[in-house]
Coordinates of C-alpha atoms in Angstrom, one line a residue:
X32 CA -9.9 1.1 -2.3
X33 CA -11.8 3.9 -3.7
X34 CA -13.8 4.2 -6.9
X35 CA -14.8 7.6 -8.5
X36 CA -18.1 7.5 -6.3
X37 CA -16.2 7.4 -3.2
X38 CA -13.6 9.8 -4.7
X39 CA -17.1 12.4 -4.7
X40 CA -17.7 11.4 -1.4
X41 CA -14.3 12.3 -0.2
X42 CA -14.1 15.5 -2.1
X43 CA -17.2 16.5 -0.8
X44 CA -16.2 16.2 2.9
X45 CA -13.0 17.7 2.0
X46 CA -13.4 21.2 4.6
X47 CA -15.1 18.8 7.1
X48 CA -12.0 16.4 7.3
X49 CA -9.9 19.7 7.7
X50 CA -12.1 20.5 10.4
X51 CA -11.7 17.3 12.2
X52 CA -8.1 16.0 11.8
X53 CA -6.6 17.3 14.8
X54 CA -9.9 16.4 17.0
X55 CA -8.9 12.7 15.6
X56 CA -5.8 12.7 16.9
X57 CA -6.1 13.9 19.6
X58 CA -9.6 11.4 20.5
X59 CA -8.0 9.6 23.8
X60 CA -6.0 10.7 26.5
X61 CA -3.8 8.2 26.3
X62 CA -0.6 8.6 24.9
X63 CA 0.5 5.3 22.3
X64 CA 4.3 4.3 23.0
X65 CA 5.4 1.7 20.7
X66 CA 7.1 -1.4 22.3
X67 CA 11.0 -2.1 21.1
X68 CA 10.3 -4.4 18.5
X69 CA 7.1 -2.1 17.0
X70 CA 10.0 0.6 16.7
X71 CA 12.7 -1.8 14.6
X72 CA 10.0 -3.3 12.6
X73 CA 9.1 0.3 12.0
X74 CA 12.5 0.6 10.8
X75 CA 13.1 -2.5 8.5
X76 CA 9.5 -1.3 7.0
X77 CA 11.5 1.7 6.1
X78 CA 14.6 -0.2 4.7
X79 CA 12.1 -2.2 2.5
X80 CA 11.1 0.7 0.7
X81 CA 9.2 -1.2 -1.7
X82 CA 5.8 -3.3 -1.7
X83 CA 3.2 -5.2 -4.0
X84 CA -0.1 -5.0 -3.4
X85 CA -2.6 -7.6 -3.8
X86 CA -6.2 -6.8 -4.4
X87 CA -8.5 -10.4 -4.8
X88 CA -11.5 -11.8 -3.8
X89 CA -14.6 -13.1 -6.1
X90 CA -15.0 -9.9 -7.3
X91 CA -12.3 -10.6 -9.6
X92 CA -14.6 -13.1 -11.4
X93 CA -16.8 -10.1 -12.3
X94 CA -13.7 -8.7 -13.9
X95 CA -14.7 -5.6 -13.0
X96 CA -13.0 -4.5 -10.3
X97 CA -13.5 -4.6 -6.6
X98 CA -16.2 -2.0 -6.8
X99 CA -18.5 -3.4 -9.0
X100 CA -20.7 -4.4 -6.5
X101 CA -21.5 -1.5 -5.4
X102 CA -21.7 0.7 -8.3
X103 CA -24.0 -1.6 -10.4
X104 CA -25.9 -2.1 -7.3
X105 CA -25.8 -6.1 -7.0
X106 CA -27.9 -8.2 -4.9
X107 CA -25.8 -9.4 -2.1
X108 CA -27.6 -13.0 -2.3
X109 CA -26.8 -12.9 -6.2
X110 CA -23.1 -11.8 -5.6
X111 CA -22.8 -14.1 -2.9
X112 CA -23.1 -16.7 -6.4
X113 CA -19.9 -15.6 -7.5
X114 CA -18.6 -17.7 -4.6
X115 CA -19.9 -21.3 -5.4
X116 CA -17.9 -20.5 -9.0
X117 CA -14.2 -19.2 -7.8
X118 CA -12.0 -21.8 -8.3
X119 CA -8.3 -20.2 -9.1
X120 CA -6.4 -23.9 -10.3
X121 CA -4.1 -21.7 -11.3
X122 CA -2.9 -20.2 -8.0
X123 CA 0.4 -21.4 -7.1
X124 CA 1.7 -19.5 -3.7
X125 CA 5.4 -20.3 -4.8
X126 CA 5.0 -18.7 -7.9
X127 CA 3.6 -15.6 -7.0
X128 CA 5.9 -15.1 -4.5
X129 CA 9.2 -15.5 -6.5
X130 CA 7.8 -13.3 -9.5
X131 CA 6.9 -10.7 -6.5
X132 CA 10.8 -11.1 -5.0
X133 CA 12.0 -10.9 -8.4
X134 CA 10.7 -7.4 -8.8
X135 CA 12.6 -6.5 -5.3
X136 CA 9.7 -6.0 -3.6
X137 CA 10.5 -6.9 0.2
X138 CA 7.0 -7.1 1.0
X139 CA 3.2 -8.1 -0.1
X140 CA -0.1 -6.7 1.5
X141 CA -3.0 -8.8 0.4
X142 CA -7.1 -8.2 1.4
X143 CA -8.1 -10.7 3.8
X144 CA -11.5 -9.4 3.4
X145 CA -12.7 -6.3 1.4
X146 CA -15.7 -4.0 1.3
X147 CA -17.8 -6.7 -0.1
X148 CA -17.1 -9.1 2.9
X149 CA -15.9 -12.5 1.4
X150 CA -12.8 -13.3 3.6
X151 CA -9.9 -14.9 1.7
X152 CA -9.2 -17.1 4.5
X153 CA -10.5 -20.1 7.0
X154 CA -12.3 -17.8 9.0
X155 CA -14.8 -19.4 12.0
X156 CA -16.6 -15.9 12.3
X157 CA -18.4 -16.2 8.8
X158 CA -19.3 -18.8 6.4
X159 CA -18.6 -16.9 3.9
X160 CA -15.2 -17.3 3.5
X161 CA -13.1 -18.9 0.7
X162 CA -12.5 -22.3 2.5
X163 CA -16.5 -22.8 3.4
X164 CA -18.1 -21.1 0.4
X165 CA -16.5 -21.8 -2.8
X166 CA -15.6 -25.1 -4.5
X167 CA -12.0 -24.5 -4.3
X168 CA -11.7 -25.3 -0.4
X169 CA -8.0 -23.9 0.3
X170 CA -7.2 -21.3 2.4
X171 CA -5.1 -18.8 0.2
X172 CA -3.9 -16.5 3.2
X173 CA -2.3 -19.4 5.0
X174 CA -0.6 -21.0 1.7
X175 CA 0.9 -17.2 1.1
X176 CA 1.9 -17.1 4.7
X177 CA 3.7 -20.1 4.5
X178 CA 5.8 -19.4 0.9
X179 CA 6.5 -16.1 2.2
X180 CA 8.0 -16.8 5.7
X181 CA 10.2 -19.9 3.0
X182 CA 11.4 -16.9 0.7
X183 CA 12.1 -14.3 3.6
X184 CA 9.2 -11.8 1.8
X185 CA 6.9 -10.1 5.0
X186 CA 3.2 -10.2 4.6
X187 CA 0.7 -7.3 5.4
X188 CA -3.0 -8.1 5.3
X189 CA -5.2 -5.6 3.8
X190 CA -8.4 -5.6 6.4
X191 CA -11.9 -3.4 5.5
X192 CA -13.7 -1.6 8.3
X193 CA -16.9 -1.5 6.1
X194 CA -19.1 -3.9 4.7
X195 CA -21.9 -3.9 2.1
X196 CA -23.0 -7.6 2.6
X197 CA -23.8 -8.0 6.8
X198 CA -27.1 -6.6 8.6
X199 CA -24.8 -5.5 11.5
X200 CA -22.6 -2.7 9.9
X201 CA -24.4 0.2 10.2
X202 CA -25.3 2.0 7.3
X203 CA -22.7 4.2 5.6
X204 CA -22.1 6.5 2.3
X205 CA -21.8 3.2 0.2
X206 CA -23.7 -0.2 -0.2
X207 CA -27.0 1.2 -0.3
X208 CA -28.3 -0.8 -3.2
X209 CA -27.1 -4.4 -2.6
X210 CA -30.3 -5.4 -0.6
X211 CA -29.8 -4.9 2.9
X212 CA -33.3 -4.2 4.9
X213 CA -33.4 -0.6 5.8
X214 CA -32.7 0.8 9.5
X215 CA -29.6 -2.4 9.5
X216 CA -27.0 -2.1 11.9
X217 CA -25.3 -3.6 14.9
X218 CA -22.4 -1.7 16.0
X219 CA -21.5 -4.2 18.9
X220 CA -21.9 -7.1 17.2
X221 CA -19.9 -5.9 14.0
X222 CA -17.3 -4.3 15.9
X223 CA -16.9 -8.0 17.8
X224 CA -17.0 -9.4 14.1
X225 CA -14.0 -7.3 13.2
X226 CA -11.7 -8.2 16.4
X227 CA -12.3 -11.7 16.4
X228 CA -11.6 -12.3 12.6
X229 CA -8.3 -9.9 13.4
X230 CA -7.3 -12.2 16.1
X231 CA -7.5 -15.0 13.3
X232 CA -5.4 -13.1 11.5
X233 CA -2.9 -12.1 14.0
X234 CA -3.1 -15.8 15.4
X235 CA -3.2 -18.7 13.0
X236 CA -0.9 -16.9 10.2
X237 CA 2.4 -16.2 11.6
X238 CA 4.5 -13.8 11.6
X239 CA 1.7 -10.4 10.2
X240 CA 4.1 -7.1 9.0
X241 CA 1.5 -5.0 9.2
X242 CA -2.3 -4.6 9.5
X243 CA -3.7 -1.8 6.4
X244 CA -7.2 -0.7 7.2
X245 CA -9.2 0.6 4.4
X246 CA -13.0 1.8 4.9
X247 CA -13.2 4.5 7.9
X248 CA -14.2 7.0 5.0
X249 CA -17.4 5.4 4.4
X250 CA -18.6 6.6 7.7
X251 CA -19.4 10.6 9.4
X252 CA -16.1 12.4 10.5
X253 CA -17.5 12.2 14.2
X254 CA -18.7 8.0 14.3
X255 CA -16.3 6.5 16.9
X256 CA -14.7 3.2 15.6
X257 CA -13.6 2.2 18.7
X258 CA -10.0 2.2 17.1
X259 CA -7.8 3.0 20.2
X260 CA -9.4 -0.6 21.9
X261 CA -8.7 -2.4 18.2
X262 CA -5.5 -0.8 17.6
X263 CA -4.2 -2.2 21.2
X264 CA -5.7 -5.3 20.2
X265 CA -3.8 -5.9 17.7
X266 CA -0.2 -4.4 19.4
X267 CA -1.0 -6.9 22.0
X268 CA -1.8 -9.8 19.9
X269 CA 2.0 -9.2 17.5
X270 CA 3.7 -6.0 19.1
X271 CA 5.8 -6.0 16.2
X272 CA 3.1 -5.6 13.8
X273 CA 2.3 -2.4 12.3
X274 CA -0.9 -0.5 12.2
X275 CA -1.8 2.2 8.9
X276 CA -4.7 3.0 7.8
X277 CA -6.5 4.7 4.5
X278 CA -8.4 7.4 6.3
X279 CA -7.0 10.3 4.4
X280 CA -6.4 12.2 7.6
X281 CA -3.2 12.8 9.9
X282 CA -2.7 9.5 11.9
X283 CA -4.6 8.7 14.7
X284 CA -2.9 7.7 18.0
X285 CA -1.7 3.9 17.9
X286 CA -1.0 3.8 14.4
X287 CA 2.8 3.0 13.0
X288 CA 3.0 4.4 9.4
X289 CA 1.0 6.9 7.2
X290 CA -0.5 6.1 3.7
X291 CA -1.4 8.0 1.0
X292 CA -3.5 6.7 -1.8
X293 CA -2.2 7.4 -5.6
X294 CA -0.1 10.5 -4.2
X295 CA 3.1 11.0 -3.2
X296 CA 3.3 12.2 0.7
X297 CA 2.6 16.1 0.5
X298 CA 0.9 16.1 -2.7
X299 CA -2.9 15.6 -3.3
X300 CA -3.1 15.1 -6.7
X301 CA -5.7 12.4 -6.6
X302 CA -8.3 14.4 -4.3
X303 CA -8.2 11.8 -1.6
X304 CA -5.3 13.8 0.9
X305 CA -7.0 17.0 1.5
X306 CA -6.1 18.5 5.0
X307 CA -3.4 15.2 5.5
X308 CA -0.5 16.9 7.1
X309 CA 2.8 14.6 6.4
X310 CA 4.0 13.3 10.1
X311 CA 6.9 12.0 11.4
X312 CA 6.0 8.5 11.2
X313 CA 7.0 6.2 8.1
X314 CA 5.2 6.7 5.1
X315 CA 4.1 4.8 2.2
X316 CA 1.8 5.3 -1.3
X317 CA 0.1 2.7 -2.9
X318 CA -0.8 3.1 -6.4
X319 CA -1.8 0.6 -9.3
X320 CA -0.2 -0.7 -11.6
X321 CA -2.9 -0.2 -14.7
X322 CA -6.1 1.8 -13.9
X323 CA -8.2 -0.5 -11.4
X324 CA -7.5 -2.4 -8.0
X325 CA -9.1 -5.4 -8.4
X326 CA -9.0 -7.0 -11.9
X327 CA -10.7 -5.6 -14.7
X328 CA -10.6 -6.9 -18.3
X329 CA -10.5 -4.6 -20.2
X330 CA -8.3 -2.3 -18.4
X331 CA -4.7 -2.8 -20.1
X332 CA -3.2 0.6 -19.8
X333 CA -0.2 -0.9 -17.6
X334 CA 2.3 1.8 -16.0
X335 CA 5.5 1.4 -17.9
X336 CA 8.7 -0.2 -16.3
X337 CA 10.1 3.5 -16.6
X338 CA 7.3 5.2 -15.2
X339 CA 6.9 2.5 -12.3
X340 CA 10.6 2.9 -11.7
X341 CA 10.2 6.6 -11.4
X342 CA 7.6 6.1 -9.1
X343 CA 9.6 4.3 -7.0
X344 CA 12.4 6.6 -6.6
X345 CA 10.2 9.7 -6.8
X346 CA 8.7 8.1 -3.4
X347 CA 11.9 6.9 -1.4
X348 CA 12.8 10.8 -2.6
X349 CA 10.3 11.6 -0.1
X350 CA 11.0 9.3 2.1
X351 CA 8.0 6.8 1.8
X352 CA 7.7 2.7 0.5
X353 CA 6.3 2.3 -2.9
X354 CA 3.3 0.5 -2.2
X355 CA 2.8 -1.3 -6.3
X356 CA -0.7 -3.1 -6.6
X357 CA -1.8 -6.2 -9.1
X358 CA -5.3 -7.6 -9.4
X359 CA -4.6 -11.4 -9.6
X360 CA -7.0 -12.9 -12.4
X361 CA -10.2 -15.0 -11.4
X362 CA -7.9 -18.3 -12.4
X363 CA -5.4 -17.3 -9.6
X364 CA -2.6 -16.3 -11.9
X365 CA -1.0 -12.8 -12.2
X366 CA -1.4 -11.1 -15.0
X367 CA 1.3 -11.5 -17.5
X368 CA 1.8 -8.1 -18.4
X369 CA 2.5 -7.0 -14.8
X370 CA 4.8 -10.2 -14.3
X371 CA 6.7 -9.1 -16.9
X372 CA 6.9 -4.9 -15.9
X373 CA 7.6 -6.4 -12.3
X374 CA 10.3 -8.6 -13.5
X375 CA 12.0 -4.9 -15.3
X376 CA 11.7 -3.4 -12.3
X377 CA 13.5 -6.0 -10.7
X378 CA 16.1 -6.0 -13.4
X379 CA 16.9 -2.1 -12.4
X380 CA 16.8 -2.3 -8.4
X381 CA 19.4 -5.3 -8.8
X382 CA 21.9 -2.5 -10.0
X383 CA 20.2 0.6 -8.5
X384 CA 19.1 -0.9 -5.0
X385 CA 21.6 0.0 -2.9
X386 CA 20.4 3.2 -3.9
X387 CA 17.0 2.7 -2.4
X388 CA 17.1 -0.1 0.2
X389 CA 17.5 1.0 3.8
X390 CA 17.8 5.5 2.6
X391 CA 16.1 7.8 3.5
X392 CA 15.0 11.3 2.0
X393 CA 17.9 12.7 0.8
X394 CA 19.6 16.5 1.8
X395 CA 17.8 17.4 -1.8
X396 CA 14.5 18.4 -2.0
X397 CA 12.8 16.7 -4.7
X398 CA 12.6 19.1 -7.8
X399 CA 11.4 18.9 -11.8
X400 CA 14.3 16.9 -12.5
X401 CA 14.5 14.2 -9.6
X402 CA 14.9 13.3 -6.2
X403 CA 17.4 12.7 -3.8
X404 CA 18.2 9.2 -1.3
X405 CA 20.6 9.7 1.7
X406 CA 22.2 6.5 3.3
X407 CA 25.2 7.5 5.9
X408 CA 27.8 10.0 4.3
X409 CA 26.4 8.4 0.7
X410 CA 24.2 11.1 -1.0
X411 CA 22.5 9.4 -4.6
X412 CA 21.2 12.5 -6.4
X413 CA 18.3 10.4 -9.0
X414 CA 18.3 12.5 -12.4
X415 CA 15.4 11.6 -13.8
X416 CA 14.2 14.0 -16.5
X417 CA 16.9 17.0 -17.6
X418 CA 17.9 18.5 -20.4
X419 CA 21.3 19.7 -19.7
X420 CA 24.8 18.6 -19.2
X421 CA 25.0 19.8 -16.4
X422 CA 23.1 20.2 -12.7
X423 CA 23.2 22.9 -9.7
X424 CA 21.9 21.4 -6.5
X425 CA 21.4 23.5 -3.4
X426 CA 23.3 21.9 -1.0
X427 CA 24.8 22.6 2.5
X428 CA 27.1 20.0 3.1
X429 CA 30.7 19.9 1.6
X430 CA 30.8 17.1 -1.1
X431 CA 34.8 15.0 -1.0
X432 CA 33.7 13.0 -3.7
X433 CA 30.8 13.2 -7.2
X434 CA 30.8 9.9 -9.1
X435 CA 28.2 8.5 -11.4
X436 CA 26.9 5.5 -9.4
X437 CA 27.2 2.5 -11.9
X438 CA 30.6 3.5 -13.3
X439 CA 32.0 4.7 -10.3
X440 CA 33.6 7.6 -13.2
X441 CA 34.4 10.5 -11.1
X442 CA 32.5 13.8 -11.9
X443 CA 34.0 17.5 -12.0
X444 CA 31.8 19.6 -9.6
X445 CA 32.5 22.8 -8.1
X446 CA 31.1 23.3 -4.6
X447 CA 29.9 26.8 -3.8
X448 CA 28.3 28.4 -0.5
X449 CA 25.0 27.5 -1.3
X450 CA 25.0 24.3 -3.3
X451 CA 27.4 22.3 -6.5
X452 CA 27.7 22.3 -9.9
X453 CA 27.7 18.8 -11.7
X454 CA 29.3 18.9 -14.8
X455 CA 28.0 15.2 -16.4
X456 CA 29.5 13.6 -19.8
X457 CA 26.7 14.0 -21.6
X458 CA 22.6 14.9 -21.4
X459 CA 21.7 12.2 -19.3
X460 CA 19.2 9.4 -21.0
X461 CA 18.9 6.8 -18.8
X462 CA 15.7 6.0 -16.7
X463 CA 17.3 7.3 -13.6
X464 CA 21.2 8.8 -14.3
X465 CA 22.7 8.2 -10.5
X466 CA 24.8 10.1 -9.1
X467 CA 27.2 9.7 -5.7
X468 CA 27.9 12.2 -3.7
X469 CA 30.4 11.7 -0.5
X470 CA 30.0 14.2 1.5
X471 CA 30.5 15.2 5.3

């Protein structure tokens, strides 16, 4: 993910993205048609609605975040030490894996390898890996696989396109301090790097939901990744598996959902979705749960279970998955304070799931105080900051029946040409008031 260096870069090549979106799209002939089973597992994506992120590697033994390396300009040979010291006793697959089902996530995306290149699983394309290199000699993406096919939880794997620790990526907007010689680079042999560690992935792990590509950012708009040949790669290898990635721009041909990093789809809050149109294809926003990705000490200031809630509904409002991240400490445990805001969470969506699960965007357009979620004929109108008794929504569609969602307690509206009144009890004070609209 991106630090506040990166988030300069980006910034900075703001009017150049702009300029170059629809040339991306638009790089092949070819047109990508999704397979039958790309387009349902597109669908039960959707249904999931929401996600925990995993972001951990040997950076997190720095506890400094997954960046550290390249902002304090390490050696690569004296971050590569970090390895023969990561030895997580405390990681227990099971474990993580129930808290993470208790929060009603339906799904976990993990790095398999990040920018700084140490792969998180038994890799044969690199040495550096945490099976080969480190003392503890398990292979952590194959123990998660297997708990999480047991407990019916899907499993993305986070995947970097850049590197700041081999001679053969070229040379980029990042990693220029970490030691490499200068004029490094070997597109071919990198690029071959990349597919054959992929095809370990999509191979020797079961069952992959998705594949979420971080990293294109680092290079010019116009360097060619090669990502139509990749992209099929991977379609051919699980055609159910799903392709995003983190490029800040409107999707490229052969990819399956749309991301936005720390904003909600049409928003660009956090600088990184200048000229990012909103497509048609699902959508998801990943955002953390304290300040950092990867774990850093010090960094405490943990989202409330309110405002993570509200992030949550504010996103299926606009018709994207909540995608929540943690940075798993350096012993292999998660940290207690997000167990215990995940386990809140989970508390809620067991009453207000069905409000969630498997909608869409609701008739509503999201507004100052909430968002709506449509399943069927079942319109949930999400109150989640007013100051009144009562609420006019513009709304087409003739509402039968207003009820508050918990208590099933009918509510007196009065439909007019343009949208209903809602008169409620009382000034609504819970973290998301509910209400149920039937309508035809």
């Amino acid at each position: 993910m991106k630090s506040k260096l990166a988030k300069k870069i980006r910034l900075g090549a703001a009017l150049l993205l702009m300029a170059g979106t629809s040339a991306f799209a638009q790089t092949s002939g070819q047109i990508y048609t999704p397979t039958p089973e790309n387009i349902k597992a597109r669908q039960e994506f959707q249904d999931n609605k929401f996600g925990i992120f995993l972001h951990w590697g040997i950076y997190s033994m720095t506890a400094q975040g997954e960046w550290y390396m390249n902002t304090h300009n390490i050696n690569r040979d004296e971050y590569a030490k970090l390895a023969s010291g990561f030895y997580p006793s405390r990681f227990n697959a099971a474990e993580w894996v129930s808290a993470i089902k208790a929060s009603g996530a339906r799904y976990i995306c993990i790095t398999s390898r990040h920018h700084d290149s140490f792969s998180m699983f038994d890799t044969k394309e690199s040495d550096y890996n945490i099976v080969d290199a480190t003392p503890f000699k398990r292979d952590i993406l194959k123990e998660l696989a297997e708990e999480c096919q047991k407990q019916g939880i899907k499993l993305h794997f986070y995947y970097s396109h850049l590197d700041w620790f081999r001679d053969d990526y070229p040379e980029g907007n990042t990693g220029h301090g970490t030691g490499r010689p200068k004029g490094h680079g070997n597109w071919k042999s990198y690029y071959e790097f990349m597919n054959k560690q992929l095809t370990e992935l999509l191979t020797n792990y079961g069952p992959v939901g998705a594949i979420w590509f971080d990293g294109i950012w680092d290079q010019p708009a116009n360097f060619n990744w090669q990502l139509e040949e990749q992209y099929a790669l991977i379609h051919k290898l699980q055609p159910s598996c799903l392709i995003g990635n983190n490029h800040h721009r409107t999707p490229y041909a052969g990819e399956d959902f749309q991301m936005f990093e720390r904003d909600l789809p049409g928003e660009n809050k956090a600088g990184f979705s200048a000229g990012q149109g909103v497509s048609e294809l699902p959508l998801e926003t990943c955002e953390t749960m304290n300040g950092m990705w990867g774990y850093k000490i010090e960094d405490q200031n943990y989202k409330s279970p309110k405002a993570l809630i509200h992030y949550l509904v504010k996103a299926a409002g606009k018709n994207a998955n909540l995608l929540m991240n943690i940075g798993p400490q350096p012993n292999g445990e998660l940290p207690a304070t997000a167990v215990e805001h995940l386990k809140q969470v989970g508390e809620w969506m067991a009453q207000y799931g069905e409000t969630i699960y498997g909608t869409r965007g609701g008739d509503v357009a999201p507004h100052t105080w909430g968002v709506s979620t449509r399943k069927g004929d079942r319109l949930f109108i999400h109150i989640l900051n007013l100051q009144d008794d009562a609420l006019y929504i513009p709304l087409k569609a003739k509402v039968k029946k207003a009820m508050q969602f918990i208590s099933k307690t009918p509510l007196s509206f009065k439909q007019e040409k343009d949208g209903i009144l809602i008169k409620l009890p009382q000034v609504p004070d819970d973290i998301d008031y509910v209400i149920e609209l039937n309508i035809k």
